[in-house]
Structures are given as C-alpha cells and as structure tokens.
Coordinates of C-alpha atoms and ligand atoms in Angstrom, one line a residue:
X23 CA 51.6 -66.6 11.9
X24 CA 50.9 -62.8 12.6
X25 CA 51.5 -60.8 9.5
X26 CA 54.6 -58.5 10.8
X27 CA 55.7 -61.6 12.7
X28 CA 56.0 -63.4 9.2
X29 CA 57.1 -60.3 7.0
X30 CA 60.2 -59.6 10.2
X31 CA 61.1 -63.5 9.7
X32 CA 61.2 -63.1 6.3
X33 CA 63.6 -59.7 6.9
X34 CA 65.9 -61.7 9.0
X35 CA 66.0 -64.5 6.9
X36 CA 66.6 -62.2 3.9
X37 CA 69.6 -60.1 5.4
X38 CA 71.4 -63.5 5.7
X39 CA 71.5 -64.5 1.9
X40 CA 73.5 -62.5 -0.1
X41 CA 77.4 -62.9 -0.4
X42 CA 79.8 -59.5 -0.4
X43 CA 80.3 -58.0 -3.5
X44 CA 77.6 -60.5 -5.1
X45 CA 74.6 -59.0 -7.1
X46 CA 72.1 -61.5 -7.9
X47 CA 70.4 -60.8 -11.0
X48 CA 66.6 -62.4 -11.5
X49 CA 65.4 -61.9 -15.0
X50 CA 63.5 -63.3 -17.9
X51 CA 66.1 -61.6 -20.6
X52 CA 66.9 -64.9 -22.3
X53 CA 66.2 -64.3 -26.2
X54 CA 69.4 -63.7 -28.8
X55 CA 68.4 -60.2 -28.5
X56 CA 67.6 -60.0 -24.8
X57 CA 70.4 -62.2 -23.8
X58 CA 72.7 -59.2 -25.5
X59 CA 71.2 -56.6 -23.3
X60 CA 71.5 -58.2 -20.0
X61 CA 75.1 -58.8 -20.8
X62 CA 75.6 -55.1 -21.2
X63 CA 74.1 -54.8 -17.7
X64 CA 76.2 -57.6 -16.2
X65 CA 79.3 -56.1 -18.3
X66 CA 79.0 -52.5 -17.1
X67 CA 78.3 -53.7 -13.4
X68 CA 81.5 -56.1 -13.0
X69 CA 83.6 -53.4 -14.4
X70 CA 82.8 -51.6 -11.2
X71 CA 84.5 -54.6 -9.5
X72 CA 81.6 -56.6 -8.6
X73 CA 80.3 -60.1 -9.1
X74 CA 77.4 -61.5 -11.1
X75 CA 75.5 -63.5 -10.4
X76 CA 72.8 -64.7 -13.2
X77 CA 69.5 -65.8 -12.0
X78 CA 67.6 -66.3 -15.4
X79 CA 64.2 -67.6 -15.7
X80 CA 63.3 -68.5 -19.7
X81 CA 59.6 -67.3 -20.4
X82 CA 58.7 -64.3 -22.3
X83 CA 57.1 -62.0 -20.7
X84 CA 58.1 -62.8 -17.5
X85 CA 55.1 -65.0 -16.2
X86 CA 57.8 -67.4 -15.3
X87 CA 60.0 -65.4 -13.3
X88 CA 57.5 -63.9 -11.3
X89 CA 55.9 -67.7 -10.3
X90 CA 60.0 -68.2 -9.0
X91 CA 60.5 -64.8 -7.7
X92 CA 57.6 -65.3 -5.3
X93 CA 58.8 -68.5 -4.2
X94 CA 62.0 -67.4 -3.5
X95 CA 60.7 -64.4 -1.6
X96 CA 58.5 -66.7 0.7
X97 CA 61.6 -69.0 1.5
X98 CA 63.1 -66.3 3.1
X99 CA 65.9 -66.3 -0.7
X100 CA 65.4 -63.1 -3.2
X101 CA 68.0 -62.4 -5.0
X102 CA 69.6 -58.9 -5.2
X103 CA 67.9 -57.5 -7.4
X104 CA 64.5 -58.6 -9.7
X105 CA 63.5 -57.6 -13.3
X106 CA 59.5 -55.7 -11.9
X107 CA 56.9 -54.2 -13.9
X108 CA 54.2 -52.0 -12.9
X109 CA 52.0 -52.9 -9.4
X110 CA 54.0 -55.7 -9.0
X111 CA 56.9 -52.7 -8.2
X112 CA 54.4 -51.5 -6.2
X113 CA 53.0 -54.6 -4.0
X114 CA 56.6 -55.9 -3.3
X115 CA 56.9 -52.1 -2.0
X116 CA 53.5 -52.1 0.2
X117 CA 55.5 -55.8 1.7
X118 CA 58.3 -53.5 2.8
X119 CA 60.8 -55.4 1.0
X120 CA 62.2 -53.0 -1.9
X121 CA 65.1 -51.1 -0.8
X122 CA 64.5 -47.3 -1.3
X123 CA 66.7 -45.8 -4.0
X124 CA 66.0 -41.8 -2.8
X125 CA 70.0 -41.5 -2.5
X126 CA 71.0 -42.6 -5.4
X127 CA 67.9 -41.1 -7.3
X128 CA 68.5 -37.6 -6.0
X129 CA 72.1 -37.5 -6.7
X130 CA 71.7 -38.4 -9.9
X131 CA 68.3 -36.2 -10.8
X132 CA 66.1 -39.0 -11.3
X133 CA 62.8 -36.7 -10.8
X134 CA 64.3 -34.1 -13.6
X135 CA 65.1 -37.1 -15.8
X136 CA 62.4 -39.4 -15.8
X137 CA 58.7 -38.8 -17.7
X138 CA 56.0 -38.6 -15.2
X139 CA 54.3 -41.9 -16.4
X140 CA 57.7 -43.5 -15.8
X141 CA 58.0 -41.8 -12.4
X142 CA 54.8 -42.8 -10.9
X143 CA 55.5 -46.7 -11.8
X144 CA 59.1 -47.2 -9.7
X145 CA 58.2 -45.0 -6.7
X146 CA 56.2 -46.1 -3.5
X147 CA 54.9 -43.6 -1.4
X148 CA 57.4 -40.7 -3.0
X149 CA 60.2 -42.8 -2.5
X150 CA 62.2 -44.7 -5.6
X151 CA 62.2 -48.3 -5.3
X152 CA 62.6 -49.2 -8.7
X153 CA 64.9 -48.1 -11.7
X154 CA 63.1 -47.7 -14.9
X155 CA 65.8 -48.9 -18.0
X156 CA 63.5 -48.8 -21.0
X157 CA 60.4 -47.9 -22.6
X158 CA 59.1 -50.7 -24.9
X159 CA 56.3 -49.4 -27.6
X160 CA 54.0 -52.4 -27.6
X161 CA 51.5 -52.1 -30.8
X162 CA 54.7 -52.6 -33.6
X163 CA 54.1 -54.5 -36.9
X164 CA 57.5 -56.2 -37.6
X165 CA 57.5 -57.0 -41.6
X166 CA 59.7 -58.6 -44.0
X167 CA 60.0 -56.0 -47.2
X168 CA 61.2 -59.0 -49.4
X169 CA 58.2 -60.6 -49.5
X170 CA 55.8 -57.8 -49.9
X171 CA 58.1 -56.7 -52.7
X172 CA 58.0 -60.0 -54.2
X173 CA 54.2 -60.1 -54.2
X174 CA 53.5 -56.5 -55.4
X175 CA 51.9 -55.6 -51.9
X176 CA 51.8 -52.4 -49.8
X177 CA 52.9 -53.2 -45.6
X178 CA 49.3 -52.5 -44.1
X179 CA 49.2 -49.7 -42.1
X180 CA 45.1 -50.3 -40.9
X181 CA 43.1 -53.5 -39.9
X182 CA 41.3 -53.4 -43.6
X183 CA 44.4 -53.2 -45.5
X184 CA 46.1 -56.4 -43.1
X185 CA 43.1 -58.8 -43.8
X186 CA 43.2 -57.6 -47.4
X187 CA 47.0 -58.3 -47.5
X188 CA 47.0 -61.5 -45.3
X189 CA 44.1 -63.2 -47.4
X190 CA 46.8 -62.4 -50.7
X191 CA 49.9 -63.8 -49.0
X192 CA 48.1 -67.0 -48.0
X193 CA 47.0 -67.3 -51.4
X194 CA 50.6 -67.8 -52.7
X195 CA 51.5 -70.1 -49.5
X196 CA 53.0 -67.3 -46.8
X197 CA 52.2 -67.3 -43.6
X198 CA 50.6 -63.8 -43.3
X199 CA 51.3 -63.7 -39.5
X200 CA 53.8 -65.2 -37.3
X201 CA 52.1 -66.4 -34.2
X202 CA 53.2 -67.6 -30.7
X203 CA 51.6 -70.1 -28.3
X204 CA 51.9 -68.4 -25.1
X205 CA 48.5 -66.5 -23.6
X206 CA 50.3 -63.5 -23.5
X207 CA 51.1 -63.5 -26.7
X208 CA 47.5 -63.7 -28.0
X209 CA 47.0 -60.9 -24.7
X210 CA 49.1 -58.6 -26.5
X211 CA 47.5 -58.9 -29.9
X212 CA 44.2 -58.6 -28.3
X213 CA 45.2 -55.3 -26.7
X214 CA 47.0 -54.0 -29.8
X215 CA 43.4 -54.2 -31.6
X216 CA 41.6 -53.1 -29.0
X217 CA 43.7 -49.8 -29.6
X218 CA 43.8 -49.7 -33.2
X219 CA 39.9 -50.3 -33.2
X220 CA 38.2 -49.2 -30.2
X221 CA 41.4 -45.7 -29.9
X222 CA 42.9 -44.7 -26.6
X223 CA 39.8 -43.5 -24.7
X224 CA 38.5 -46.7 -25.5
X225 CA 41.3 -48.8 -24.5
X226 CA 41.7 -46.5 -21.1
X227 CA 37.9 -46.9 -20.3
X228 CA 37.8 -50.5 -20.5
X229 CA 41.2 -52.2 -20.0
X230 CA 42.6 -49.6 -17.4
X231 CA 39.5 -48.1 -15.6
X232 CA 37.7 -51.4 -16.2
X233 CA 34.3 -49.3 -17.1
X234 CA 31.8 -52.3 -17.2
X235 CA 30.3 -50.5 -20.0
X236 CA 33.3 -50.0 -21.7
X237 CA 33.9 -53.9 -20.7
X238 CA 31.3 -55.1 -22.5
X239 CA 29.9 -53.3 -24.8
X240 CA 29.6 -53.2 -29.1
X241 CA 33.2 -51.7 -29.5
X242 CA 35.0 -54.4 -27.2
X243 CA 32.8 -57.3 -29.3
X244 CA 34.3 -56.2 -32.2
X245 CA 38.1 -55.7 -31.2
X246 CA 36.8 -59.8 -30.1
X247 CA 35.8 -60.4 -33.5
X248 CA 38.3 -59.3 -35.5
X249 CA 41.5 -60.5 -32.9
X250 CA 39.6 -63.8 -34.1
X251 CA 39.4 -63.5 -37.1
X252 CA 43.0 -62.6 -37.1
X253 CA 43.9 -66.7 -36.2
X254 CA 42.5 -67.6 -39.5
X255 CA 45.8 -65.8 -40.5
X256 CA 48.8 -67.9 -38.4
X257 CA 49.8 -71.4 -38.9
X258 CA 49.1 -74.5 -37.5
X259 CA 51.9 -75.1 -35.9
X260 CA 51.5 -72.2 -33.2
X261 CA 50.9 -74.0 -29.9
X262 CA 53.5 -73.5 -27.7
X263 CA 56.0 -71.3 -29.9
X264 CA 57.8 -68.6 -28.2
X265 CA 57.5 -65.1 -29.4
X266 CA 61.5 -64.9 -30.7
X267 CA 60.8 -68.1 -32.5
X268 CA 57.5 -66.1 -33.9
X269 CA 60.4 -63.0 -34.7
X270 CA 62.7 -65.7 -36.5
X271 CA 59.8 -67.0 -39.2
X272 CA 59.6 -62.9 -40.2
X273 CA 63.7 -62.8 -39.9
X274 CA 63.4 -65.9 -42.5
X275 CA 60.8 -64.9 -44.8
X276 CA 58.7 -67.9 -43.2
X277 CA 55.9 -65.4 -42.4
X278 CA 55.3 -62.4 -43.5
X279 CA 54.6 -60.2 -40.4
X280 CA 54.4 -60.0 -36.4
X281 CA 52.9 -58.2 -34.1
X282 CA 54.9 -57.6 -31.1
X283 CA 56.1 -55.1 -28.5
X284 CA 59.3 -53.2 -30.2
X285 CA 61.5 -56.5 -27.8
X286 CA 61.3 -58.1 -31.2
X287 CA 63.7 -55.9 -32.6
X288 CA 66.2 -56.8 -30.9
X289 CA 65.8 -60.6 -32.0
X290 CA 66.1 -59.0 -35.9
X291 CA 69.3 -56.9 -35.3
X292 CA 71.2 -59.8 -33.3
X293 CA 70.5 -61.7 -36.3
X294 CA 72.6 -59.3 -38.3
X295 CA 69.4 -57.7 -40.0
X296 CA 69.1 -54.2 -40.5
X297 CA 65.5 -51.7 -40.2
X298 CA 64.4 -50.6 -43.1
X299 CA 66.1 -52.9 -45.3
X300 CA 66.1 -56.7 -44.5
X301 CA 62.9 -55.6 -41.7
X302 CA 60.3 -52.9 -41.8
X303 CA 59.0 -51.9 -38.3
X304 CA 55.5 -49.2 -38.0
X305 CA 52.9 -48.9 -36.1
X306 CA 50.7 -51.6 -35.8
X307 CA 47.4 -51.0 -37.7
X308 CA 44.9 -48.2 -37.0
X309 CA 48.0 -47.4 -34.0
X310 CA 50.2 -44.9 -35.6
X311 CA 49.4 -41.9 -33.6
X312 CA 49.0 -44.3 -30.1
X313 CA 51.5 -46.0 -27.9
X314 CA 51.2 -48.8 -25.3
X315 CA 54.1 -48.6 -23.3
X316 CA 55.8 -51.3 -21.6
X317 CA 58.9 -50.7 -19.3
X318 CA 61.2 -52.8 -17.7
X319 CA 62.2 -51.9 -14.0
X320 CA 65.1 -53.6 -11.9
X321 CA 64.3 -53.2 -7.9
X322 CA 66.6 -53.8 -5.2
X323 CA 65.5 -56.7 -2.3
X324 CA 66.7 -55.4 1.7
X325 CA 69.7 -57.4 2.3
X326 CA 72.1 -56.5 4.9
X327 CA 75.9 -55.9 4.5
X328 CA 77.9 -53.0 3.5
X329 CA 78.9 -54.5 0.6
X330 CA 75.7 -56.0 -0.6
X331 CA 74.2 -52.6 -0.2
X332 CA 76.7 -50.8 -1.8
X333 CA 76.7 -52.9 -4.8
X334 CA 73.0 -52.5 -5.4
X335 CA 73.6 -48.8 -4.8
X336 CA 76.0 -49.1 -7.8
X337 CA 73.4 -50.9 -9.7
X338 CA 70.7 -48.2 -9.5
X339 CA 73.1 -45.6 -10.4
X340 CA 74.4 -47.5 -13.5
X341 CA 71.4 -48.4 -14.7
X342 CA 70.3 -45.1 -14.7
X343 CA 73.6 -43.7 -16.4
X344 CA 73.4 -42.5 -20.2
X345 CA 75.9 -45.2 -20.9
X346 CA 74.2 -47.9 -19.6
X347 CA 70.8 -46.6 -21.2
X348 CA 71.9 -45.9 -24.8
X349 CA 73.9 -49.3 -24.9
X350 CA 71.6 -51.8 -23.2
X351 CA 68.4 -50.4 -25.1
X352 CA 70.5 -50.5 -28.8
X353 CA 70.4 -54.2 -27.8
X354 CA 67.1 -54.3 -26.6
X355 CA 65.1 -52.7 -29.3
X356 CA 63.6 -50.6 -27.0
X357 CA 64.2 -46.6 -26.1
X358 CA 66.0 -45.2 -23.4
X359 CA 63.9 -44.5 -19.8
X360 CA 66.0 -41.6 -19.6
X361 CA 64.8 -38.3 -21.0
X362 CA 67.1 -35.9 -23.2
X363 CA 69.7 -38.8 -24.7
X364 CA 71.6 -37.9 -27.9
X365 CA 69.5 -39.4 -30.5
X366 CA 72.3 -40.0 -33.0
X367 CA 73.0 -43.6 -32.4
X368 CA 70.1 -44.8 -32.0
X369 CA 68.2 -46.3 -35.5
X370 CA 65.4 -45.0 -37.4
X371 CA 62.4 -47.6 -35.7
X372 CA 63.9 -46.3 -32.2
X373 CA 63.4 -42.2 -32.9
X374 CA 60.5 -42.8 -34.6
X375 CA 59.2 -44.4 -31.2
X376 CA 60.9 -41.8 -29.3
X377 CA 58.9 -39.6 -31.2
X378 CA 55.3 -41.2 -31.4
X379 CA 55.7 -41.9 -27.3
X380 CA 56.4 -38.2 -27.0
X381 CA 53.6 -37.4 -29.5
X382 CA 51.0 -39.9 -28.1
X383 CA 51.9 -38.1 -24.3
X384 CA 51.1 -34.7 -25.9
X385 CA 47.5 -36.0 -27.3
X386 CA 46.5 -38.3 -24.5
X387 CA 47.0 -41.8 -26.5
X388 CA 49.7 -43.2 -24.0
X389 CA 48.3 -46.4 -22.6
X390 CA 50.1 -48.8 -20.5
X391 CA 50.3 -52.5 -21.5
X392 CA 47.9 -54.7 -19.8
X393 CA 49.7 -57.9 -21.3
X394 CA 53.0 -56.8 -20.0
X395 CA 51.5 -55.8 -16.4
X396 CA 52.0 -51.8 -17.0
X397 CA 48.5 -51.3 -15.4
X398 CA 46.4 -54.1 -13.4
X399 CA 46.8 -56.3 -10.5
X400 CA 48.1 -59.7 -11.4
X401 CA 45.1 -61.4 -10.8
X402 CA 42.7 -59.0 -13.4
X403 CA 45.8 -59.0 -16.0
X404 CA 46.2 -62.7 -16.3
X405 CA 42.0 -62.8 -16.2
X406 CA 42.3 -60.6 -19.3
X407 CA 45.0 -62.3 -21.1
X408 CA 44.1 -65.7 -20.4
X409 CA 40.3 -64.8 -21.1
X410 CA 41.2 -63.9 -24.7
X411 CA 43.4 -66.5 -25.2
X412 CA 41.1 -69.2 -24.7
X413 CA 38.9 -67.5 -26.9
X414 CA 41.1 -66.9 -29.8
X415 CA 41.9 -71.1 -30.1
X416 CA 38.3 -71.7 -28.8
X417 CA 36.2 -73.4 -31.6
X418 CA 32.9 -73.1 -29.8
X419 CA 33.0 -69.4 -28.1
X420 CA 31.0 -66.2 -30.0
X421 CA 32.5 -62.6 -29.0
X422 CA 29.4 -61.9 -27.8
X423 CA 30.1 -64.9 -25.0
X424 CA 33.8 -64.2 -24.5
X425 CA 33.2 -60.8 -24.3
X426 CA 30.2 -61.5 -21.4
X427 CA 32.3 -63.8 -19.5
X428 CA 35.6 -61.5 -19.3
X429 CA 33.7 -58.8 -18.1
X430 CA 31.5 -60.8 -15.4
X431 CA 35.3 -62.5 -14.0
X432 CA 36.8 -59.1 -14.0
X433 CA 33.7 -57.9 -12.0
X434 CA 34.5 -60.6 -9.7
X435 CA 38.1 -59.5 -8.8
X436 CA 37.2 -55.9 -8.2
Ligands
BGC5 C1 59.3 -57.5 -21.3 C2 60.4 -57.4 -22.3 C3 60.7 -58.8 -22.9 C4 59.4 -59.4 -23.4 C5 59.6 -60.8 -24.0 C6 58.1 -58.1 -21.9 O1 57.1 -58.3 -21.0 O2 59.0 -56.2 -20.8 O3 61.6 -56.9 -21.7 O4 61.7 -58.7 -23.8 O5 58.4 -59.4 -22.4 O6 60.1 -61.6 -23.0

C-alpha cells in the first residue's frame, strides 16, 4: 500500500480507539520502585477526574514495550499515551502520529523551564511532542557500606581501586558485583567504562558521532578489556536476572555493589533503605565529574474526541507541574526534568546529581545514554548493546575482535 494511504488508514483507525475520559498508559515502570512512581502519575491524573488505564509491559529498559508499542501502532491500537526516549520520540513524530503539545507547552513555559539537551529530545520540528518527567544519571555505583565496613575497605571511586576491592571481597566469599542477564544491562556497563576510561570526548566521538577511528581504535580495546575483565567479578548465576533483582542482592548484602543508572535507587528506598546509611550511591569509577543522562518522555498518540484530547492535554500539563515532578522523581530515584525546583526534599544522591548534571553541562561531559536510546537509531543502539554483550559472556572473542566486528556492523547501518 502507498505510504500516506497506509499512514491515513492507520489515522482513521487510530481516532476510533480510545474511550472518553480514558487515558491509556503504555509503560515499562514495573519494579517496587518504578511501580511507586507510575502510581503517582496515575494518582495525580484521576484526581483530575479521569480514568486510567494501565498498559504495562515488564522489561527493563523498555526493549519490551517498544516491540508491543510498534505492534499496536501497526494494528491501527496505540494507547493514549507511550513511555519514549530519544529518536524514537522523534521517528514516531516524522510518522505524523505524536500529538503536538505547543498549547500546553507554551502556557505553561516549557522553553523557559526545560534544559536545552532536554528540549531538543521531546520536540519535532519546533514543536513539543513529548513531555520530559526526569533526568536519570546513568554511570552510579550503588554500594552496600555494611560490608565494606565489615571488610576494612574504602567504596572505589576509579577502575584500579574497584578491581583492587572486588578481588578482596571475593576472597572472603562476596559477590563484588551484582550483575543482570539482560544485554542492556551489560550495554550499560560497557558505556559506563567507556566514560570512566576513554572521558567524554571519547565517549562523544565514538558512541554518538560513531567516528570509525574513535570506533575502533586502542582506547575503545581497552574500555573492551576491562568491561571483561569486570565478569570475572559477578556470579554465576546472572543469566537472565533482572536489574532490580541485581539492586536487591546490594539491598541484602548478597553483593557488594551495582552499577546502574540512578532507577536503582528507587528499588533501595522502596525497600525502606535510606542513602548514606543502609546504601552509598557516587559516581561510578573514573565518572565523577561526567554524566550520561537518561530521560524518560511520555508522548501523546492523535486520537479523536474532545474528551480523549482533553485528557491528554491534562496529562502533559501535569506531568510537567512541580508537583507531579518533585513527587514522581522522589520515587523514582531520579531528578526532576524541570529546571529551578526547591531542592529541599529531595535526598542527598539526588542534589548531588542535580549538581554533577549541571556541572558536567558547564564542562562539556554530558553524554546521552546509548543503552537507554538517549542518542542512536534503534537499529545502531541495539548493534552496540547486543555487540558487547555477546562479548562479555563470549569465552572465545579477544577485544581486539569484538572491537573489529562492532565497528564494521555499525559501518553497515550508517
Ligand atoms: C528507563 C528507566 C527505567 C530503567 C529500568 C531505563 O531505560 O529510562 O525509567 O527505570 O530503564 O527499567
């Protein structure tokens, strides 16, 4: 079928799906900790009178949702409105199916409020067709003081100082560091080293610009070599463990450490745990004056009916409130989108982020997640995270080969 024929099918098939007053919610916010933000979200939005409904898809990190939000967009069926990150924001846009937000966004200052980085990623053409709700600081070491303390050792703030450590800890039977199964999981390690080791020009050059050099030369066989040598470091029981389940063996002094995107915190503080006393949270290794952001967008799918359209317009403009932002992100572990918040309630790992992301901006060393799909096309991301991944469980591969082959697929996608 023609193109615009199929995409004005789809438009007419869309327009008939939603139900007054209902807001269908697509998400992959399933976790203890996530679970307690979306409820915020779905709290704050039935107040207003209207009616939730939930459209969860488990899967961290969202790979998931996005295989049943495309589905559900070719059978003529989105829902409302769709957890988005980066070009994904921006394809669905180029489709013509995002509903433009400009009303909403210019009543309520959205240009004055949001940082630039932020702006660029939820409009299309100049036009808002996303609302940014958080800012999730990627390269975080999550640590369990107990055990350090009990072992006499210092939390590693550098990649010498964690093999040092980790080698200890496995001595006296602790896991050093608590693993998941999932590529993205290993993606998101990978591109925390290749920060702490390679720095932010480095990490720009070759995971956002995709320099072939960059790609493939010494500095990215070494992030390679040491991400591997990492695994010597995790259990043996980490194929298919999800990340929160990774968070819980820190929470329970099962393992020693994680390192995850700041999302974990939320899985510490629903379990009644409190920063800087039952969990220690810092910049991952080498990272302490970068930051790879992550942020989580929802955007709005063109449905017709008043009342389907005015209850997404309620949606953006909640979502965007300092309300909703101060109390969905408390649960989330993650900082508010939303520049110029009062600080006071928020704890000390999230002002410390709000001040290294405002810090790293100043100095050029905020980078945008490739794991988390902050920066390429889905095809290139899941090249690089599923690239890594096979190396880091591969028995066989050298860096020097993983290394060669990565940068020859990515070569093939441009
Ligand atoms: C999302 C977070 C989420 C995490 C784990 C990330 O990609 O941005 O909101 O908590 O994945 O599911």
């Amino acid at each position: 079928m023609h193109r615009i024929a199929a995409l004005l099918l789809l438009t007419i098939l869309m327009t008939a799906n939603a139900r007054a007053g209902d807001v269908e919610v697509l998400h992959f916010l399933t976790s203890a900790g996530e679970a307690s933000a979306i409820q915020v979200l779905k709290q704050q939005l039935e107040q207003q009178g209207h009616h939730w409904k939930d459209a969860s898809v488990t899967g961290g990190g969202g790979d998931s949702a996005m295989v049943a939000l495309q589905a559900r967009i070719v059978a003529g069926f989105p829902p409302s409105a769709a957890q988005l990150k980066g070009p994904l924001i921006q394809q669905w846009a180029r489709e013509g199916l995002l509903t433009e937000l400009d009303d909403v966004a210019v009543a309520g200052h959205w240009d004055q409020r949001l940082p630039e980085v932020i702006r660029e990623l939820v409009t299309y053409q100049g036009h808002y067709v996303a609302v940014p709700i958080n800012i999730h600081r990627v390269n975080g070491l999550w640590a369990n003081p107990a055990l350090f303390r009990q072992y006499g050792l210092a939390i590693p703030t550098s990649w010498d100082e964690f093999f040092d450590v980790a080698r200890q800890l496995q001595e006296y039977g602790i896991t050093p560091l608590a693993q998941g199964g999932q590529a993205w999981q290993d993606g998101t390690l990978f591109e925390v080293m290749a920060l702490g080791i390679g720095g932010a020009d480095f990490y720009r050059r070759a995971l956002v610009e995709l320099d072939p050099a960059a790609l493939s030369g010494p500095t990215m066989i070494k992030v390679f070599e040491t991400f591997k040598r990492s695994r010597d470091f995790i259990d043996a029981d980490v194929l298919g463990r999800d990340w929160n389940i990774a968070t819980s063996m820190v929470v329970n002094g099962q393992a020693a450490m994680q390192i995850m995107g700041d999302w974990a915190k939320g899985e510490f503080t629903s379990a009644g745990k409190n920063p800087g006393v039952d969990f220690v949270c810092i910049a991952a290794p080498d990272t302490s004056d970068g930051f790879i952001y992550n942020v989580d967008s929802f955007a709005m799918f063109q449905l017709s009916g008043d009342s389907a359209r005015q209850a997404q317009a309620d949606m953006a403009k909640l979502m965007m409130e300092p309300a909703f932002q101060q109390a969905f992100n408390l649960a989330k572990g993650s900082i508010p989108a939303r520049q110029g918040m009062d600080r006071k309630p928020f704890d000390s790992c999230a002002q410390a982020s709000m001040n290294d992301f405002m810090a790293a901006a100043a100095m050029g060393k905020l980078v945008p997640s490739i794991a988390h799909g902050m920066a390429q096309t889905p095809a290139i991301r899941d090249l690089i995270v599923s690239s890594t991944s096979r190396f880091y469980h591969s028995r066989t591969m050298t860096a020097s080969q993983a290394v060669a082959q990565m940068a020859k697929g990515i070569q093939a996608l441009r």
